[in-house]
PDB file of C-alpha atoms in Angstrom:
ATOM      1  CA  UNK Q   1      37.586   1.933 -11.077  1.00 49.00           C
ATOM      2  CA  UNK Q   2      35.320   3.380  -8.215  1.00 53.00           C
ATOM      3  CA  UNK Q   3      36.912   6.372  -6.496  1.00 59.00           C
ATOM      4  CA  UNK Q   4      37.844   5.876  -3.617  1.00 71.00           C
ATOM      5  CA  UNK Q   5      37.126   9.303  -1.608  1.00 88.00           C
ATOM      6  CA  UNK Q   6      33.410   8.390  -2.042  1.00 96.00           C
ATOM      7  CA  UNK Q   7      31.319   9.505   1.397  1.00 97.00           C
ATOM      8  CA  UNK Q   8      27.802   8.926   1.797  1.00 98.00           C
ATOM      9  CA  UNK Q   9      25.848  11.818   2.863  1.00 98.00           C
ATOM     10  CA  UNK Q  10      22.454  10.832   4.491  1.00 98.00           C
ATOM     11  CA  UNK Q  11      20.423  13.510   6.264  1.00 98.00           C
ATOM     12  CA  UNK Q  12      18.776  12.504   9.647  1.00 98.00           C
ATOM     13  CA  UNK Q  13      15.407  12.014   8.612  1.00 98.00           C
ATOM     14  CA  UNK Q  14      16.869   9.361   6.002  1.00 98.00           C
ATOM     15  CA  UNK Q  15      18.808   7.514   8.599  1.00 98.00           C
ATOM     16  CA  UNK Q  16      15.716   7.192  10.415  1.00 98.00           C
ATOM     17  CA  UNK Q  17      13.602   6.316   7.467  1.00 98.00           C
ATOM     18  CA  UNK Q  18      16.037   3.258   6.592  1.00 98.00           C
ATOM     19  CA  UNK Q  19      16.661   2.355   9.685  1.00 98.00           C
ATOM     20  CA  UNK Q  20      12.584   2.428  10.962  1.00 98.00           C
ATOM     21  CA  UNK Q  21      12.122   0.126   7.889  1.00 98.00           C
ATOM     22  CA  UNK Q  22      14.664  -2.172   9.390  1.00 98.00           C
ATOM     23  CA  UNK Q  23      12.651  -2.356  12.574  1.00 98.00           C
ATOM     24  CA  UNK Q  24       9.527  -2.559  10.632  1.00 98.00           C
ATOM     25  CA  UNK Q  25      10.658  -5.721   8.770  1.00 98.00           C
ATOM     26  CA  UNK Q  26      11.401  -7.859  12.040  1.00 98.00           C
ATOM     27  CA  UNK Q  27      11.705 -10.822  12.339  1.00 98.00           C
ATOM     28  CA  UNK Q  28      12.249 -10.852   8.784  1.00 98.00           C
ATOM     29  CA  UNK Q  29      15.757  -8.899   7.068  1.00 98.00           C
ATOM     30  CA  UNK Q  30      14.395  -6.069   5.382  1.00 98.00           C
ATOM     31  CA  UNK Q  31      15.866  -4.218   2.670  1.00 98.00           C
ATOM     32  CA  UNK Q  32      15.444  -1.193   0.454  1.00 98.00           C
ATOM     33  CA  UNK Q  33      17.348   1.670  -2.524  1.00 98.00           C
ATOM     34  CA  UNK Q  34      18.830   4.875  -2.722  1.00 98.00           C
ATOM     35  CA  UNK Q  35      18.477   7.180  -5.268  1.00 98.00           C
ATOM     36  CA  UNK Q  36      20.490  10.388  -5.996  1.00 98.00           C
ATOM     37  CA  UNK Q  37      22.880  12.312  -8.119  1.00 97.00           C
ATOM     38  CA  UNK Q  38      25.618  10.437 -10.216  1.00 96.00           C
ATOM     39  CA  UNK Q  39      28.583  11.664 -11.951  1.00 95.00           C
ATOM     40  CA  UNK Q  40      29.661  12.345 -15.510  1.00 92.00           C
ATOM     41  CA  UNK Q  41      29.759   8.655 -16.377  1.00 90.00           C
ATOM     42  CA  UNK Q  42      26.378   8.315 -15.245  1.00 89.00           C
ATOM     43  CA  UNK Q  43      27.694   5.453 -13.017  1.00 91.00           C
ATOM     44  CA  UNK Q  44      29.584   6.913  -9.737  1.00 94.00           C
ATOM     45  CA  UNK Q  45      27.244   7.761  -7.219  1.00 97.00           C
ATOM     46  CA  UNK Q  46      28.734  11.248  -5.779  1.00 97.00           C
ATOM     47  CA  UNK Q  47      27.845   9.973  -2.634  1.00 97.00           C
ATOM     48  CA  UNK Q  48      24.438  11.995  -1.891  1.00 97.00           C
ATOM     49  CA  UNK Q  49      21.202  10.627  -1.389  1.00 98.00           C
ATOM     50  CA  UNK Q  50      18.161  12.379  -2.710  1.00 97.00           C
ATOM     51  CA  UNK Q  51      15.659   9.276  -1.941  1.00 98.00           C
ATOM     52  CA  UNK Q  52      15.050   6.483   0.093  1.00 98.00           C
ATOM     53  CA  UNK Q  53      12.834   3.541  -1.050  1.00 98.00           C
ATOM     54  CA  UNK Q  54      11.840   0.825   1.470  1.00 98.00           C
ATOM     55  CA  UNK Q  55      10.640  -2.184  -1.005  1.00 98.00           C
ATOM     56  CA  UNK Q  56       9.590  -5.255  -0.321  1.00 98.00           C
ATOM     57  CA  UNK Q  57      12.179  -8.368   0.740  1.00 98.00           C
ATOM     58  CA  UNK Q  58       9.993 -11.009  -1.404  1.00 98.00           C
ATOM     59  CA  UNK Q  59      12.068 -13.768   0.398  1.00 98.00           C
ATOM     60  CA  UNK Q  60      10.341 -13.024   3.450  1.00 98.00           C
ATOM     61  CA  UNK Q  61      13.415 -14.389   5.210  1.00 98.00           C
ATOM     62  CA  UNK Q  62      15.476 -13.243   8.523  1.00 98.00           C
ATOM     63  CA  UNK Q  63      18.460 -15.123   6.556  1.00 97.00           C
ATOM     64  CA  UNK Q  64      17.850 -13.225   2.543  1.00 98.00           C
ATOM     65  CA  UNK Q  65      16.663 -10.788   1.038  1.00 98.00           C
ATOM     66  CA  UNK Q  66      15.279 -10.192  -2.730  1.00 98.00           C
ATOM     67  CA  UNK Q  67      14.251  -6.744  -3.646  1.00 98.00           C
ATOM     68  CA  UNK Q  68      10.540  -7.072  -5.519  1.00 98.00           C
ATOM     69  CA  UNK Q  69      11.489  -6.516  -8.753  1.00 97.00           C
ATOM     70  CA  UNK Q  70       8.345  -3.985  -9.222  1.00 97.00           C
ATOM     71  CA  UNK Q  71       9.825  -2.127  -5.887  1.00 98.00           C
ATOM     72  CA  UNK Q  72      13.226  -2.108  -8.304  1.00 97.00           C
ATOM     73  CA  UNK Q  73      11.826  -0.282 -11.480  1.00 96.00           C
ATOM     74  CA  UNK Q  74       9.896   2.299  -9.440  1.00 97.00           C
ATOM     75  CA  UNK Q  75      12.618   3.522  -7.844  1.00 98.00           C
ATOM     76  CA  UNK Q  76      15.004   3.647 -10.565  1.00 96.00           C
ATOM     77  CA  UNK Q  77      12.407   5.732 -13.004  1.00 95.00           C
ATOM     78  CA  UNK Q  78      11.810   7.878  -9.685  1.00 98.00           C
ATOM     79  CA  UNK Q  79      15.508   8.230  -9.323  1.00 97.00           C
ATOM     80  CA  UNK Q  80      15.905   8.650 -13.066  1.00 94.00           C
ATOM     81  CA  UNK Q  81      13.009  11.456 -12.797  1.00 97.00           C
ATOM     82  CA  UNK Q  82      14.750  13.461 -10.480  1.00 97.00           C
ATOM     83  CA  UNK Q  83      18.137  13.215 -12.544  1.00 96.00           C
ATOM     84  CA  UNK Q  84      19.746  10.805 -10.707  1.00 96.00           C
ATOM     85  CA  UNK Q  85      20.139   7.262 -10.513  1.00 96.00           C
ATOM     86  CA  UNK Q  86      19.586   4.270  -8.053  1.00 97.00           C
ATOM     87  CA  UNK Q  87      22.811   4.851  -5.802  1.00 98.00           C
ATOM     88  CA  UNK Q  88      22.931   1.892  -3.462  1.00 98.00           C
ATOM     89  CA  UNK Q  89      21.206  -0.790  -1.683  1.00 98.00           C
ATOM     90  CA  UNK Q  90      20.276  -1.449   2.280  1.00 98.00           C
ATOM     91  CA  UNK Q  91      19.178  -4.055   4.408  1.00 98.00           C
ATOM     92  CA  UNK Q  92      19.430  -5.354   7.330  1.00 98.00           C
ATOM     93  CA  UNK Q  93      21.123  -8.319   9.297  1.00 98.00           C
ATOM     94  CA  UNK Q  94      18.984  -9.143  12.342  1.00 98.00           C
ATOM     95  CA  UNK Q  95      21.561 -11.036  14.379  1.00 97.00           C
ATOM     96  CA  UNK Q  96      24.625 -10.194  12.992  1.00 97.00           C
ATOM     97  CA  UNK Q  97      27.358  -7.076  12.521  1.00 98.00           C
ATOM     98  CA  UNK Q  98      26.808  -4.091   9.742  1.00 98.00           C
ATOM     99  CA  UNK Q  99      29.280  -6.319   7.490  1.00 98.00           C
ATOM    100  CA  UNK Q 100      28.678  -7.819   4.158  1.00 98.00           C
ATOM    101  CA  UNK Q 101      27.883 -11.589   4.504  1.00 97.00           C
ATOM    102  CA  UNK Q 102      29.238 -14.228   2.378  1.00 97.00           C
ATOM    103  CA  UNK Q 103      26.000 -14.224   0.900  1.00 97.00           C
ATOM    104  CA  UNK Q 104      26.192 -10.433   0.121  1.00 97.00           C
ATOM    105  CA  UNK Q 105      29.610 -10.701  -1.264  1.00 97.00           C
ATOM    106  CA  UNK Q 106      28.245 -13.030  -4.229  1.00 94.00           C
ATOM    107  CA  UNK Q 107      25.141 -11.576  -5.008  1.00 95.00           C
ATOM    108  CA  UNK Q 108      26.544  -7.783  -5.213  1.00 95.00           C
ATOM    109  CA  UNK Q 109      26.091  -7.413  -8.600  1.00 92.00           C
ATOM    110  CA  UNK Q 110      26.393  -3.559  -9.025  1.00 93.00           C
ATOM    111  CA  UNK Q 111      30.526  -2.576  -8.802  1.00 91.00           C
ATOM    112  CA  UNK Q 112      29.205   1.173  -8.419  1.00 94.00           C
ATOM    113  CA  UNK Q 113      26.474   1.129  -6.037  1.00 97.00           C
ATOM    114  CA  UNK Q 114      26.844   1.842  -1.956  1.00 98.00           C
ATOM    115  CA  UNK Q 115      25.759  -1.462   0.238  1.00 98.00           C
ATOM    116  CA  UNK Q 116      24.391  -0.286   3.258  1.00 98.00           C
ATOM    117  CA  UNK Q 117      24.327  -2.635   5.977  1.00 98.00           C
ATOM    118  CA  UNK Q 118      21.734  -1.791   9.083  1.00 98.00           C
ATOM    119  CA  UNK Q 119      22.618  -4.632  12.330  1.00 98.00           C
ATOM    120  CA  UNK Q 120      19.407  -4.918  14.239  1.00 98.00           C
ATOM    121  CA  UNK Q 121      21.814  -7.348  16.833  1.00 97.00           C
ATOM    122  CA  UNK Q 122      22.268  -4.987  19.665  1.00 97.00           C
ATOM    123  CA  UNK Q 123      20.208  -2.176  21.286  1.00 96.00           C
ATOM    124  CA  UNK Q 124      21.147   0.625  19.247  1.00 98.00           C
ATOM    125  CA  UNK Q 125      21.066  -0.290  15.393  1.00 98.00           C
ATOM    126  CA  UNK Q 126      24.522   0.012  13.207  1.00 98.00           C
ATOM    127  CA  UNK Q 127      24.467   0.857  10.275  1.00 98.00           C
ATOM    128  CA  UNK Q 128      27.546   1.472   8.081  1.00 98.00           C
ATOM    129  CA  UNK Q 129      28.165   1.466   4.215  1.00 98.00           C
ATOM    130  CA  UNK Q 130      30.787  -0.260   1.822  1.00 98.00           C
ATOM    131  CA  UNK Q 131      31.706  -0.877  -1.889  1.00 97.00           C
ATOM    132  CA  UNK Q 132      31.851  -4.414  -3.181  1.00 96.00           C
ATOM    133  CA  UNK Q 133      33.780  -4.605  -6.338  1.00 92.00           C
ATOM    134  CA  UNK Q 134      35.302  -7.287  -7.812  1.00 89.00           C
ATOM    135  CA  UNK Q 135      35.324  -9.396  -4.244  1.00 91.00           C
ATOM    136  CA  UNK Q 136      36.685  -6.928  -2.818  1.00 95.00           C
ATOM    137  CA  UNK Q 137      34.673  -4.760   0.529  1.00 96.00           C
ATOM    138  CA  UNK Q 138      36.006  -1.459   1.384  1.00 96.00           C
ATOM    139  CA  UNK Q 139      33.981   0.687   3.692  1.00 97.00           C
ATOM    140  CA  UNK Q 140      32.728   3.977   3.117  1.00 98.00           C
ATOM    141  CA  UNK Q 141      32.394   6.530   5.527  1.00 98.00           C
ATOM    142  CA  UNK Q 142      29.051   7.803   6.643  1.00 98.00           C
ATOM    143  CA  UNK Q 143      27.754  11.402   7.352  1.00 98.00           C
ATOM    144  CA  UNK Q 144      24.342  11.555   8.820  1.00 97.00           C
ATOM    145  CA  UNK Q 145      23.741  15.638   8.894  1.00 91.00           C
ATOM    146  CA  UNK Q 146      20.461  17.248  10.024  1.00 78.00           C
TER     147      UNK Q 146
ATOM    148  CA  UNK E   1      13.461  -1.946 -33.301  1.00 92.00           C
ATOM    149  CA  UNK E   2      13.625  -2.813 -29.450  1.00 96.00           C
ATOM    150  CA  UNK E   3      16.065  -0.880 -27.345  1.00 97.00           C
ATOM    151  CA  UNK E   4      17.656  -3.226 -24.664  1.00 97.00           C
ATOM    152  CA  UNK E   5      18.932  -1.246 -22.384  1.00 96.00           C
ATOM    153  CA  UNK E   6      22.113  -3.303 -20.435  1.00 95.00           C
ATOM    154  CA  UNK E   7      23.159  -3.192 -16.346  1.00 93.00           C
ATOM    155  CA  UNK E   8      26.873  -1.659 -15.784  1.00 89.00           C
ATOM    156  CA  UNK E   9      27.750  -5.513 -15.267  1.00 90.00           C
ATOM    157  CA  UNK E  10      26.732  -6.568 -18.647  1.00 93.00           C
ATOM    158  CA  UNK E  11      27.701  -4.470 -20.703  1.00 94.00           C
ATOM    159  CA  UNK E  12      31.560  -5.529 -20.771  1.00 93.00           C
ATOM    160  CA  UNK E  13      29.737  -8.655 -22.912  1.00 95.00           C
ATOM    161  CA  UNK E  14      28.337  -5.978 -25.596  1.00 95.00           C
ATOM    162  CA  UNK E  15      31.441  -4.260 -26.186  1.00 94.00           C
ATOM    163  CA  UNK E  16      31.102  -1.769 -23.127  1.00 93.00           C
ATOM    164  CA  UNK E  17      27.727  -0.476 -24.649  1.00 94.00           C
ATOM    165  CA  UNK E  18      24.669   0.739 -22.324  1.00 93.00           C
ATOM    166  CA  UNK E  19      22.025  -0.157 -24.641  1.00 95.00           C
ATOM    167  CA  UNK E  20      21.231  -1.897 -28.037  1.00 97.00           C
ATOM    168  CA  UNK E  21      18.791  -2.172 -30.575  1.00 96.00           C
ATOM    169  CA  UNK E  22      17.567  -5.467 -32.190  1.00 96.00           C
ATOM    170  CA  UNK E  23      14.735  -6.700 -33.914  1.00 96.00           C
ATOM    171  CA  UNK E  24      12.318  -9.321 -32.160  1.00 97.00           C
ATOM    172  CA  UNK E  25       8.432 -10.077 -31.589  1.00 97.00           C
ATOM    173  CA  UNK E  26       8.702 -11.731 -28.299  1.00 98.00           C
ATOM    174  CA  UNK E  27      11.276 -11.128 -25.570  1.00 97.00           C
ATOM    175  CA  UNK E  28      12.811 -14.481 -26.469  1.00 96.00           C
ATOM    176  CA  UNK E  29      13.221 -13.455 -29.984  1.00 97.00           C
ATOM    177  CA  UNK E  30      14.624 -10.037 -28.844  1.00 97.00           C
ATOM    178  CA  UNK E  31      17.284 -12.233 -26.476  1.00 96.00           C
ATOM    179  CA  UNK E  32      18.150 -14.855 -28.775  1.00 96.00           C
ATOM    180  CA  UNK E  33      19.517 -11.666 -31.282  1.00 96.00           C
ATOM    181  CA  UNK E  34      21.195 -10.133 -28.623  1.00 96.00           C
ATOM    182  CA  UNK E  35      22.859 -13.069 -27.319  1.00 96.00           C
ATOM    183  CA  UNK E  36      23.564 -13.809 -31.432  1.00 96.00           C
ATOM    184  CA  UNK E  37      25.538 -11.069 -31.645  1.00 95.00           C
ATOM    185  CA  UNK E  38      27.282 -11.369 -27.888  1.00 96.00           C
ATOM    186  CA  UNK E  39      26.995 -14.718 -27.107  1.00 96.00           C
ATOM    187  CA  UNK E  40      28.975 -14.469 -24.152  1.00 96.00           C
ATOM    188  CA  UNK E  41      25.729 -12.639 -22.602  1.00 95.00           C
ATOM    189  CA  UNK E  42      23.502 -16.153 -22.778  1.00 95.00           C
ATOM    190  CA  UNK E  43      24.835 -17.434 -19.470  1.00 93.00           C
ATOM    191  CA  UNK E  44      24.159 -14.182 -17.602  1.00 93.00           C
ATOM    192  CA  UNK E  45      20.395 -13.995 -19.495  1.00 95.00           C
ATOM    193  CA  UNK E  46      19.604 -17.346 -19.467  1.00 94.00           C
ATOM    194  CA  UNK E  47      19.210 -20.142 -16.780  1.00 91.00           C
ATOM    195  CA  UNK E  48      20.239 -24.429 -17.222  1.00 91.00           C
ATOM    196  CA  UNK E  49      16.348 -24.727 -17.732  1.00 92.00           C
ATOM    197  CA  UNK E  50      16.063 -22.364 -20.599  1.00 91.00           C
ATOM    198  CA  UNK E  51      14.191 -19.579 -18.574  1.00 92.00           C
ATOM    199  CA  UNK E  52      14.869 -16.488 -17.263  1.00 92.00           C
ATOM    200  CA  UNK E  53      18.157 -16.218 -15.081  1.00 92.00           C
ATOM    201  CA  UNK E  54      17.154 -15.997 -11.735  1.00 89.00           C
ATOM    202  CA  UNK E  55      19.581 -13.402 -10.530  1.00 91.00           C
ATOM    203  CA  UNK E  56      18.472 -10.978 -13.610  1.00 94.00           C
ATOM    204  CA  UNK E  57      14.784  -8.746 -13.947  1.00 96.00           C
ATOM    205  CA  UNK E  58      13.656  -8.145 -17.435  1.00 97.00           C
ATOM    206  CA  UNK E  59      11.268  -5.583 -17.820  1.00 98.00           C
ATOM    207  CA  UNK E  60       9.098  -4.378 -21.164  1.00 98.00           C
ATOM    208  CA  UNK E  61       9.156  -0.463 -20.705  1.00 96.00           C
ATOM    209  CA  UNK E  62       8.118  -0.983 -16.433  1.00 94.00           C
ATOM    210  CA  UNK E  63       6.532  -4.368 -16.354  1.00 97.00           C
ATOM    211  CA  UNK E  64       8.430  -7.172 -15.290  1.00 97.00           C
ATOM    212  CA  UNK E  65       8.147 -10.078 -17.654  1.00 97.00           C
ATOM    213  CA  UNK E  66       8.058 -12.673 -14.920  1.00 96.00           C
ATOM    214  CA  UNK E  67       4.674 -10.947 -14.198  1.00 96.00           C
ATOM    215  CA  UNK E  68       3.156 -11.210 -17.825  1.00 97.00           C
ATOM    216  CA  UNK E  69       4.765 -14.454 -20.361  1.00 96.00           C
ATOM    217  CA  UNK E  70       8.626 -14.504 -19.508  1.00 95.00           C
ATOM    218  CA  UNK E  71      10.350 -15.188 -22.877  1.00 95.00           C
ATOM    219  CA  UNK E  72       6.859 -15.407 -24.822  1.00 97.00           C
ATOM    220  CA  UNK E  73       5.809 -11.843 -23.759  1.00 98.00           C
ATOM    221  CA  UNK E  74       5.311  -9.795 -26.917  1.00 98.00           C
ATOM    222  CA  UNK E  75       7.105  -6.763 -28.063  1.00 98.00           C
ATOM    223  CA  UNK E  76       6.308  -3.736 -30.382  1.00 96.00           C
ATOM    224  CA  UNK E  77       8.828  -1.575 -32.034  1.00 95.00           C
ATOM    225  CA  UNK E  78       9.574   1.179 -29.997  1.00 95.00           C
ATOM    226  CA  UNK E  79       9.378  -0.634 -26.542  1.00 97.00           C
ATOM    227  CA  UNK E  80      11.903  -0.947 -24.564  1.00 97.00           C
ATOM    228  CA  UNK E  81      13.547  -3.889 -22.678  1.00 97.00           C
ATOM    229  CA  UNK E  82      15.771  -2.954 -19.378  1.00 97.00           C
ATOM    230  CA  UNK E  83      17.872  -5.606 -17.998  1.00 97.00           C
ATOM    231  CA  UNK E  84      18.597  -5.220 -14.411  1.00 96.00           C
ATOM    232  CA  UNK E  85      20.632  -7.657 -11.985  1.00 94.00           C
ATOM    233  CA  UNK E  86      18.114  -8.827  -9.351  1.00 96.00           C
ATOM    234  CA  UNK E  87      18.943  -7.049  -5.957  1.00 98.00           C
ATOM    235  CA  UNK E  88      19.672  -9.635  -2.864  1.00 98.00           C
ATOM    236  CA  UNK E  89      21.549 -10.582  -0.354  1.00 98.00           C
ATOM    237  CA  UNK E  90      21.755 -11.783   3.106  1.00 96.00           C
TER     238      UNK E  90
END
């Protein structure tokens, strides 16, 4: 079961990164990984980031978004390299609030990983994190340090 | 040998294990083995039109299948086949 005292830790210059992707994908959702340290079980993100990936959303879509599979491999043998793992996923909703979608909710396929959710919908993005296991959406807090 | 190497959401269907090894020429042949011995896998691997699940990558060492012959794409001993769950949303 995924703890549940899990915090992601992003430094500025990574918030900016993901969200500056976000922007750069418009109209279209844009999406991207996270890669850093994971515990014992090789599994449990600690909640650190060591690397951001911006991929590609193949779906071209402001409605879905596919990571490109190439994008996907990269970054995990990047992650792996650096003795980590792919942590999480973002991406962004253009018109709608940082919260999972219905769509989101059925195509989370990773019970460890963080979803990070960027809204592009008012003047200043949002962007806030969650778990999705087993249906279920709890958030997780975000630290954004410099 | 192959190695296949499984996502944490498969791997419930192979008895909780991250990777196995099977014998096979083609990716196919690798599949059809590893869904032989955990048969409950074949709906999660394999689509209604006999291809490639949609939701699920398959790569030989880092190249996507999809991107060379999908089930046909040959296999050597010693390479080995990672299984990830597509990433998407909306």
């Amino acid at each position: 079961m995924p703890q549940s005292d899990l915090v992601l830790r992003l430094t500025l210059d990574q918030y900016q990164r993901i969200v500056g992707h976000c922007y750069d994908g418009l109209p279209d959702e844009a999406c991207g990984l996270l890669g850093g340290p994971l515990r014992a079980d090789n599994m449990t993100p600690v909640g650190e980031v060591t690397s951001v990936y911006p991929c590609t959303n193949v779906d071209a879509s402001a409605r879905t978004y596919t990571v490109d599979s190439r994008d996907h491999i990269k970054a995990l043998r990047d992650a792996e390299s650096k003795g980590g793992g792919l942590v999480g996923v973002f991406h962004s909703h253009t018109h709608t609030d940082p919260y999972p979608s219905e769509t989101d909710l059925e195509q989370a396929l990773e019970p460890y990983w963080i979803y990070v959710l960027v809204s592009l919908r008012r003047e200043a993005p949002e962007l806030r994190a969650y778990r999705i296991t087993d249906g279920t959406i709890s958030e997780v807090p975000v630290e954004i340090t410099r | 040998m192959i190695e296949v190497r499984l996502p944490t959401v498969l791997r419930p269907h192979a008895g909780g294990a991250a990777s196995v090894e099977v014998e096979g020429a083609t990716v196919g042949e690798v599949f059809e083995a590893l869904m032989g011995d955990h048969p409950t896998l074949r709906d999660h691997l394999i689509g209604d039109d006999g291809q490639l699940h949609r939701f699920v990558n398959v790569y030989r060492n880092d190249d996507d299948v999809r991107y060379l012959d999908q089930l046909d794409t040959k296999v050597d001993d010693g390479d080995v086949i990672s299984i990830l769950p597509a990433v998407a949303g909306g």
